mmCIF file of C-alpha atoms in Angstrom:
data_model
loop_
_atom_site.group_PDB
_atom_site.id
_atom_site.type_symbol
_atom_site.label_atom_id
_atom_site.label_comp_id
_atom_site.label_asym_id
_atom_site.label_seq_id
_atom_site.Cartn_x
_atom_site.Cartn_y
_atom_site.Cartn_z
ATOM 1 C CA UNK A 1 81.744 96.182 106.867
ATOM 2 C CA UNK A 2 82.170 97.195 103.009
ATOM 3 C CA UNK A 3 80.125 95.320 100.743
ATOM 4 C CA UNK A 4 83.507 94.017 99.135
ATOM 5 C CA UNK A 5 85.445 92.833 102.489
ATOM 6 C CA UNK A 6 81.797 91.029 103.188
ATOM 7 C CA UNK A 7 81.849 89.379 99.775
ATOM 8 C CA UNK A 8 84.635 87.880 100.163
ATOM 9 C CA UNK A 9 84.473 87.349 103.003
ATOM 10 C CA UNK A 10 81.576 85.008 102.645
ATOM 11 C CA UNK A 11 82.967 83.332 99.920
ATOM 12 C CA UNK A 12 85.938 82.065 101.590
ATOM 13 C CA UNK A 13 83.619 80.299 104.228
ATOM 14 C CA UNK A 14 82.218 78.702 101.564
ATOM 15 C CA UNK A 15 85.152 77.740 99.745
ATOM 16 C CA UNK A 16 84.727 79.346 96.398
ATOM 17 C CA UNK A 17 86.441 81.935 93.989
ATOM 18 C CA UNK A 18 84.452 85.400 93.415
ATOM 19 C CA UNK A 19 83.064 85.812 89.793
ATOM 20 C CA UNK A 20 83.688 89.190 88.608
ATOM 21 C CA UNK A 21 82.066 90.730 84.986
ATOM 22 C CA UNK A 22 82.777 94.058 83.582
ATOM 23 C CA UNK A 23 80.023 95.926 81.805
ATOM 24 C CA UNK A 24 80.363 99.939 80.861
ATOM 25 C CA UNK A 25 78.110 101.864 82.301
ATOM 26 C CA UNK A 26 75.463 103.310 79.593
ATOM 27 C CA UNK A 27 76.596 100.649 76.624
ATOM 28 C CA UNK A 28 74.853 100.488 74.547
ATOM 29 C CA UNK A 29 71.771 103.150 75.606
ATOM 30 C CA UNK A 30 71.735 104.303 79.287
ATOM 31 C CA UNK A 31 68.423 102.806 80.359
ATOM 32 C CA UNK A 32 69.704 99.233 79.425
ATOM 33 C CA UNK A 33 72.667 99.331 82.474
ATOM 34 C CA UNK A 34 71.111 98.382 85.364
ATOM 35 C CA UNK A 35 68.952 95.572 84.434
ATOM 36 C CA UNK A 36 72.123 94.338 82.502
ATOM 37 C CA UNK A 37 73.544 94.452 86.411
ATOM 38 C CA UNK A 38 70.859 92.318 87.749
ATOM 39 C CA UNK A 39 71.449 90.016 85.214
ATOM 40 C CA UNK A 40 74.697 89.819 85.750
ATOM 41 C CA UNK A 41 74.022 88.514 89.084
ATOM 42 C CA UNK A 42 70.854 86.370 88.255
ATOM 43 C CA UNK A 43 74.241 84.447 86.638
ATOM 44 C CA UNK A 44 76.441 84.024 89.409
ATOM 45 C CA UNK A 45 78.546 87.052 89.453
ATOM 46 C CA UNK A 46 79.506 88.196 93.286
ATOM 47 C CA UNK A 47 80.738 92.192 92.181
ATOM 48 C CA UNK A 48 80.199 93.867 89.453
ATOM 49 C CA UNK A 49 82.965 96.251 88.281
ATOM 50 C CA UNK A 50 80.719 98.942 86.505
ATOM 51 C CA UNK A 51 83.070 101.100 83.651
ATOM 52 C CA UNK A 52 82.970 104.862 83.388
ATOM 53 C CA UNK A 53 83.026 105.460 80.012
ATOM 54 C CA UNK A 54 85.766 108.219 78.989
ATOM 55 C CA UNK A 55 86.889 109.246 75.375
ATOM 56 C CA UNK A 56 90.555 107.830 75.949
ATOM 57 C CA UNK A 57 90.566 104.633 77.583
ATOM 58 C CA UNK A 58 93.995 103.855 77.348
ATOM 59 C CA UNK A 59 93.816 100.416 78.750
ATOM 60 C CA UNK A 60 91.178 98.761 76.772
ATOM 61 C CA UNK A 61 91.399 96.973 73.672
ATOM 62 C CA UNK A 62 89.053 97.681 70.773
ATOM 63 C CA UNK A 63 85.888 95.877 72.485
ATOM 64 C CA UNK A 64 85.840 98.411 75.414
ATOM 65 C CA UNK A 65 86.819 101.299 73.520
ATOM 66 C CA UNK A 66 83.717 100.716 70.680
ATOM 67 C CA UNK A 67 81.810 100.299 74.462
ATOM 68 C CA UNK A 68 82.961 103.469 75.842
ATOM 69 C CA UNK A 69 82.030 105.432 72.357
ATOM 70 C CA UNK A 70 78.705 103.477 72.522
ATOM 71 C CA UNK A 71 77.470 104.871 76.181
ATOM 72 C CA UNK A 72 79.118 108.616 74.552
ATOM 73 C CA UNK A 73 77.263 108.775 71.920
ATOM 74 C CA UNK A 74 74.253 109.188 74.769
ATOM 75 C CA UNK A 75 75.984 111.473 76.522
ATOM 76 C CA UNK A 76 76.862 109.124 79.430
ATOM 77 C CA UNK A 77 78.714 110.661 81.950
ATOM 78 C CA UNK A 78 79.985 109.940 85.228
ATOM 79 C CA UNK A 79 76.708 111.459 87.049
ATOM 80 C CA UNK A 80 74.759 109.458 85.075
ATOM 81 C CA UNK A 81 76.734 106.100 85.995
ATOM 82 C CA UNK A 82 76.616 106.744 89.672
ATOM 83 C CA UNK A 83 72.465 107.204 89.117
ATOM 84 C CA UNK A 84 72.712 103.736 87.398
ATOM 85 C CA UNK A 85 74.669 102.098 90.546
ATOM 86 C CA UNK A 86 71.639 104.204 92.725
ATOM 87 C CA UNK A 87 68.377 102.680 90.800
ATOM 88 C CA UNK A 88 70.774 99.190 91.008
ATOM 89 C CA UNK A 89 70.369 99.523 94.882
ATOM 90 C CA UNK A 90 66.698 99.647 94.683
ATOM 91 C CA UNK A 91 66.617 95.926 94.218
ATOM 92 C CA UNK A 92 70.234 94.890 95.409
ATOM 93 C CA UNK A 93 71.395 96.294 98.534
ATOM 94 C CA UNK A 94 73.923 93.011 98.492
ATOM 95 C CA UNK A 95 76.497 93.152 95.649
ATOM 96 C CA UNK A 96 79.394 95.254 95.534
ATOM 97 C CA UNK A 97 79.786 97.722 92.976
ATOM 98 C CA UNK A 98 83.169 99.018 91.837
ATOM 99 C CA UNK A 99 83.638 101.705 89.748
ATOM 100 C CA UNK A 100 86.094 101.259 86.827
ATOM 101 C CA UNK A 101 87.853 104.101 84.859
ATOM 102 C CA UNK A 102 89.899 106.701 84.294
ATOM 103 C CA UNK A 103 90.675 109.916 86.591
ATOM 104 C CA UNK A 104 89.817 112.427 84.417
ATOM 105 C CA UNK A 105 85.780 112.375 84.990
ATOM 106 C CA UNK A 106 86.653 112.410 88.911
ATOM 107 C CA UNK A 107 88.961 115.405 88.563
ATOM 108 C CA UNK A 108 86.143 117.107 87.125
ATOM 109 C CA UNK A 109 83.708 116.794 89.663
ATOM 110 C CA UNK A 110 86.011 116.775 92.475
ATOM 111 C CA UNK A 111 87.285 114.298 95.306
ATOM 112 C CA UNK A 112 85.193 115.023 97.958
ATOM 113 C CA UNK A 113 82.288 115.176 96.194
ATOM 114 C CA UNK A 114 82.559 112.088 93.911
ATOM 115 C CA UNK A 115 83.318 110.256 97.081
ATOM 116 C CA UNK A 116 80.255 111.898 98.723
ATOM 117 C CA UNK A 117 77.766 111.444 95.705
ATOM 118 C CA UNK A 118 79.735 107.390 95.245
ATOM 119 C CA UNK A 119 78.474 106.119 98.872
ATOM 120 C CA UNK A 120 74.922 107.899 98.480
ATOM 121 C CA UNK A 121 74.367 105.731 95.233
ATOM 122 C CA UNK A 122 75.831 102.488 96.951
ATOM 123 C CA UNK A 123 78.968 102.039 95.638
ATOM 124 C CA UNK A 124 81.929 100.293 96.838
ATOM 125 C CA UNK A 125 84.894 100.796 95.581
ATOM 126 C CA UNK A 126 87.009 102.749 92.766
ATOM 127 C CA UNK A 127 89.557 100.797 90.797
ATOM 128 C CA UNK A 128 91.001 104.565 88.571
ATOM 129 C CA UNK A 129 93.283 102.414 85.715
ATOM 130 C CA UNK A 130 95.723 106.136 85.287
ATOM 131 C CA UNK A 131 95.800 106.848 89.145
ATOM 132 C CA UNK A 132 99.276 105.464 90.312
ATOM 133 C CA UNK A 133 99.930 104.627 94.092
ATOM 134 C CA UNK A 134 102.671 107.137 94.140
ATOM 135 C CA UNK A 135 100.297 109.887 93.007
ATOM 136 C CA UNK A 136 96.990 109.025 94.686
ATOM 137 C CA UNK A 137 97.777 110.088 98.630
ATOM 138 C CA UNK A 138 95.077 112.728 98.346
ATOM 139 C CA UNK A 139 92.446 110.675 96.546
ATOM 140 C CA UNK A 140 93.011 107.421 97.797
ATOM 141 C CA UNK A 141 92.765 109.717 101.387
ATOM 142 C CA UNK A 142 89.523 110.950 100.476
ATOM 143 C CA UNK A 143 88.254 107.651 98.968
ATOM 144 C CA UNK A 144 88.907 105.803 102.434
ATOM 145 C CA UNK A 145 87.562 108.363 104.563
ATOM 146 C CA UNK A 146 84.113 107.333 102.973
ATOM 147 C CA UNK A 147 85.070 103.949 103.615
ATOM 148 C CA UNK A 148 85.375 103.169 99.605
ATOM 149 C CA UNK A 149 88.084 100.508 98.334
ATOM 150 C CA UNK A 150 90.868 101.615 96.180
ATOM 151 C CA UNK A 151 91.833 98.612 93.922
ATOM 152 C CA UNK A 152 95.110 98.845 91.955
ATOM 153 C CA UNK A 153 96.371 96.716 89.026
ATOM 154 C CA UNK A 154 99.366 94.856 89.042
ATOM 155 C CA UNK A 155 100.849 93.498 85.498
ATOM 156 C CA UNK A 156 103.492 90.770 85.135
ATOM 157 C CA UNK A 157 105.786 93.534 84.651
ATOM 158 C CA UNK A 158 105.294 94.972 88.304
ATOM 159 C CA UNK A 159 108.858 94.764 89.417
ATOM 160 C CA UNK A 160 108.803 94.021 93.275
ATOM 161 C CA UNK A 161 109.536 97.156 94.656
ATOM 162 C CA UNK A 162 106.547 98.461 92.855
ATOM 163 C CA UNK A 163 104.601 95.519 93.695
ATOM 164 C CA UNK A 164 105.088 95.793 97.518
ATOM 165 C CA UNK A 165 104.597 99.474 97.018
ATOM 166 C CA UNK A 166 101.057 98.506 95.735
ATOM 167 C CA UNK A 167 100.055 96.236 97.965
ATOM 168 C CA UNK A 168 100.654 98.503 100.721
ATOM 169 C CA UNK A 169 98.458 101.337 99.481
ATOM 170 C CA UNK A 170 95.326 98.847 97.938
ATOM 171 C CA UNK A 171 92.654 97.632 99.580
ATOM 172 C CA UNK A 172 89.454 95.138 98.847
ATOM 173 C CA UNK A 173 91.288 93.581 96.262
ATOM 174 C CA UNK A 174 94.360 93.992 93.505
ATOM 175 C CA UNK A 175 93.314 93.219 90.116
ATOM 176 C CA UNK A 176 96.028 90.981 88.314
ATOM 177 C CA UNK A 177 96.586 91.512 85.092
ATOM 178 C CA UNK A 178 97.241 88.558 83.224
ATOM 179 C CA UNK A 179 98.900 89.274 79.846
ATOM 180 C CA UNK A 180 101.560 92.156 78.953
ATOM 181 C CA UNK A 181 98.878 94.121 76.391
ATOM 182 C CA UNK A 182 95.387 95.752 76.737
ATOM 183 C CA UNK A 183 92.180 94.062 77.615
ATOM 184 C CA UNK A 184 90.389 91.667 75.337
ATOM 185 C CA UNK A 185 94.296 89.907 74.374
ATOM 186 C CA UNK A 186 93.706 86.210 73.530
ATOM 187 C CA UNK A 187 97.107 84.473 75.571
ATOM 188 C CA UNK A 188 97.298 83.429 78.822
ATOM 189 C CA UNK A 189 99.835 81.805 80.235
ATOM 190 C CA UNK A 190 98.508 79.572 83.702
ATOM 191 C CA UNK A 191 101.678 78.736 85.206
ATOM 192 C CA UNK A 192 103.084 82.403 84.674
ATOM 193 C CA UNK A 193 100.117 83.626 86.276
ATOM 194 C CA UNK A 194 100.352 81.462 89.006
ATOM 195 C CA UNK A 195 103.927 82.334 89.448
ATOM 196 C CA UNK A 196 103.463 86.097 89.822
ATOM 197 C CA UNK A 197 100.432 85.652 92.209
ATOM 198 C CA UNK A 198 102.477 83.288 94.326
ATOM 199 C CA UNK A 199 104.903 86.340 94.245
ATOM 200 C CA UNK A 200 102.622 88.937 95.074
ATOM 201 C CA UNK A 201 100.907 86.792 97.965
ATOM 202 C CA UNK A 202 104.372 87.047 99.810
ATOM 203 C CA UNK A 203 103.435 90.743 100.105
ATOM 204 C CA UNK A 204 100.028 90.699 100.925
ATOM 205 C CA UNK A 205 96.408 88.962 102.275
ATOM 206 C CA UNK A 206 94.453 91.220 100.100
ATOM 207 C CA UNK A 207 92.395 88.906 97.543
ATOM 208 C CA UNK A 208 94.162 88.370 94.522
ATOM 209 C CA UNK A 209 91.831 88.973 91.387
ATOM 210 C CA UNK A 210 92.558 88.305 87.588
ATOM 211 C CA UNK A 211 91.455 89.759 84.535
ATOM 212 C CA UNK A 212 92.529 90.063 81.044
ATOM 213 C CA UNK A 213 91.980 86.939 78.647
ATOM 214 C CA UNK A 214 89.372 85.092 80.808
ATOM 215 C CA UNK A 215 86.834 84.260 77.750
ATOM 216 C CA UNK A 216 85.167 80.509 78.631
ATOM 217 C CA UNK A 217 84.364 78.488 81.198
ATOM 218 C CA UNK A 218 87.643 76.626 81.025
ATOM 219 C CA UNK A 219 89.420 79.827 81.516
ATOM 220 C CA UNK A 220 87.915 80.879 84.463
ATOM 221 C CA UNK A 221 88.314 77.384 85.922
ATOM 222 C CA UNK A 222 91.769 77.850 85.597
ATOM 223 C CA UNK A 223 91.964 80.712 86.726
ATOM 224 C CA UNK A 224 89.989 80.281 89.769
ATOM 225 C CA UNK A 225 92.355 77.448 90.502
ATOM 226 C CA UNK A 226 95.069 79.632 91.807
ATOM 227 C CA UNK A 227 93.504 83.241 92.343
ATOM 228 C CA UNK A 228 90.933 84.423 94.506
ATOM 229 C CA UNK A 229 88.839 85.913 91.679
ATOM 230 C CA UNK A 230 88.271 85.713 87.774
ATOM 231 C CA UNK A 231 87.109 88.873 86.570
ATOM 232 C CA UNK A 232 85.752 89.068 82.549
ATOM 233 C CA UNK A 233 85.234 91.934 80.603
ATOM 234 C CA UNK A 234 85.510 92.012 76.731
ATOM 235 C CA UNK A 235 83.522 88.604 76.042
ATOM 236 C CA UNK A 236 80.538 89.748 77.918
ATOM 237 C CA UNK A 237 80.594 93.594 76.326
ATOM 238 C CA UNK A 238 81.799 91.415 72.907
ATOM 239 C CA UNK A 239 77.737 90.491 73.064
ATOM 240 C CA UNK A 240 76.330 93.682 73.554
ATOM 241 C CA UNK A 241 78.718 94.713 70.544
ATOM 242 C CA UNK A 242 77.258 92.071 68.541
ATOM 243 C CA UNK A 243 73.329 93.173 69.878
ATOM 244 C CA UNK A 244 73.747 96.724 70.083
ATOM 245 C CA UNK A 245 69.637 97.077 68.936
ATOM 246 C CA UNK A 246 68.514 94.145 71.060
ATOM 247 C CA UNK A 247 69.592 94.098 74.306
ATOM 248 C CA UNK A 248 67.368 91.611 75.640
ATOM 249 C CA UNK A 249 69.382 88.681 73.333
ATOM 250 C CA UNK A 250 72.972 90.615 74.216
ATOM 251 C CA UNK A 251 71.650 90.406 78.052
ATOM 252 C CA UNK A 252 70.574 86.585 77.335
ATOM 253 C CA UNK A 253 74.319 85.927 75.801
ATOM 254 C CA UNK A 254 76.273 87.484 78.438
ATOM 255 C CA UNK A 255 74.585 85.970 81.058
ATOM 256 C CA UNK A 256 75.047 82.077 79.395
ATOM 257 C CA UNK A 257 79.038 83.165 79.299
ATOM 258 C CA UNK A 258 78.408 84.000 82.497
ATOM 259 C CA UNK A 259 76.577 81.108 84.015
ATOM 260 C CA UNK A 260 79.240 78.807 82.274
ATOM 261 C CA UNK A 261 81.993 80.249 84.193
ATOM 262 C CA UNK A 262 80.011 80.347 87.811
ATOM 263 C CA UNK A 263 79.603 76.477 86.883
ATOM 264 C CA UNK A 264 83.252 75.999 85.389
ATOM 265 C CA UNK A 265 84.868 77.889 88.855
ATOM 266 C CA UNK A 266 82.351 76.243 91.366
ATOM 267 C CA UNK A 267 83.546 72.444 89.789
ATOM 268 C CA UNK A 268 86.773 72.786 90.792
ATOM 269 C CA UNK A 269 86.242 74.720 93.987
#
């Protein structure tokens, strides 16, 4: 079984909500990544979603854009994350690892053999933020021949069409997104949250995550309320931002964030 299905998989016998952080992949000096990871999980997190850095990130807000130019200015690339996820497995053969970026990277090097090299290094799934459904047939083929996830975002926007569309083609999980705007936005709105996920669970029994203005403990224990997962990017990458020549106190930062949500989400399990 993929490391993802298992993980939540486990968690559902145990009646709790997975934990999901966001660090990019080579912020802010390559060699720092990976035991940022196992930190990560030392504090509770279940999968790690593990950025690509790429000179146009699109999505992100300024937090994960200054991250991306960070792990460029050393020349990260997309080899060098899936060498990160590799050393990672040394230690933990148990945590999923998804991949999170852009397509471009992955054109470069090609399908088959991203796929290929992504399994050798141990990871589990690919969540590609400018890879629609309705264009991904030949990726999303190649990426579940090597038994990989393909995890798709969903915005309040989503009309339904769209949204059943989506659901039909993801797998592992879908990644909610909870505000209209670009990560790191401040608002979130429970109830509409809530609203759309009770919409989108009509269409599917993949596990509903959400990301996008999850900053505290109190956020995450609302949101773990009514998804499946809370997944938290920009306030743990906001402390290697603030530590960029000391990663040992950005490392000790995220992980308190971190440790306050796993105790926030596990209180109202």
């Amino acid at each position: 079984m993929n490391r993802v299905d298992q993980c939540f998989a486990d968690l559902k016998s145990a009646n709790k909500k997975a934990l999901i952080p966001y660090i990019t992949g080579g912020d802010p000096k390559p060699d720092a990544t990976v035991d940022l990871m196992h930190g990560l999980v030392e504090s509770g997190a279940d999968l790690i979603e593990l950025g690509v850095p790429f000179s146009d990130p699109m999505a992100d807000g300024p937090t994960i854009q200054l991250a991306c130019e960070r792990a460029l200015a050393h020349n990260t690339s997309l080899r060098d994350v899936l060498g990160m996820v590799k050393t990672f497995r040394e230690k933990d053969m148990k945590t999923p690892v998804v991949l999170m970026g852009y397509l471009n990277p992955i054109e470069v090097m090609g399908y088959e053999l991203f796929a290929s090299q992504a399994v050798a290094a141990g990871v589990d799934g690919v969540l590609i933020v400018d890879m629609p459904p309705e264009e991904s047939t030949e990726f999303s083929n190649v990426i579940s021949g090597h038994d990989l996830k393909m995890i798709y975002l969903m915005a309040p926007t989503t009309p339904d069409a769209r949204a059943t569309t989506i659901c039909e083609h993801g797998s592992g999980y879908l990644y909610y997104v909870s505000v209209k705007g670009v990560t790191g936005s401040a608002a979130l709105d429970v109830d509409d949250v809530k609203a759309n996920l009770d919409r989108i669970r009509s269409k599917t029994d993949l596990p509903l995550g959400v990301g996008f203005g999850i900053k505290d403990g109190a956020t995450a224990a609302a949101v773990a309320k009514i998804s499946d997962a809370v997944i938290v990017g920009s306030a743990l990458v906001k402390c290697i931002e603030n530590n960029p020549d000391d990663v040992s106190t950005a490392r000790t930062q995220l992980m308190a964030i971190l440790s306050e949500m796993r105790s926030a989400m596990d209180a109202v399990a």
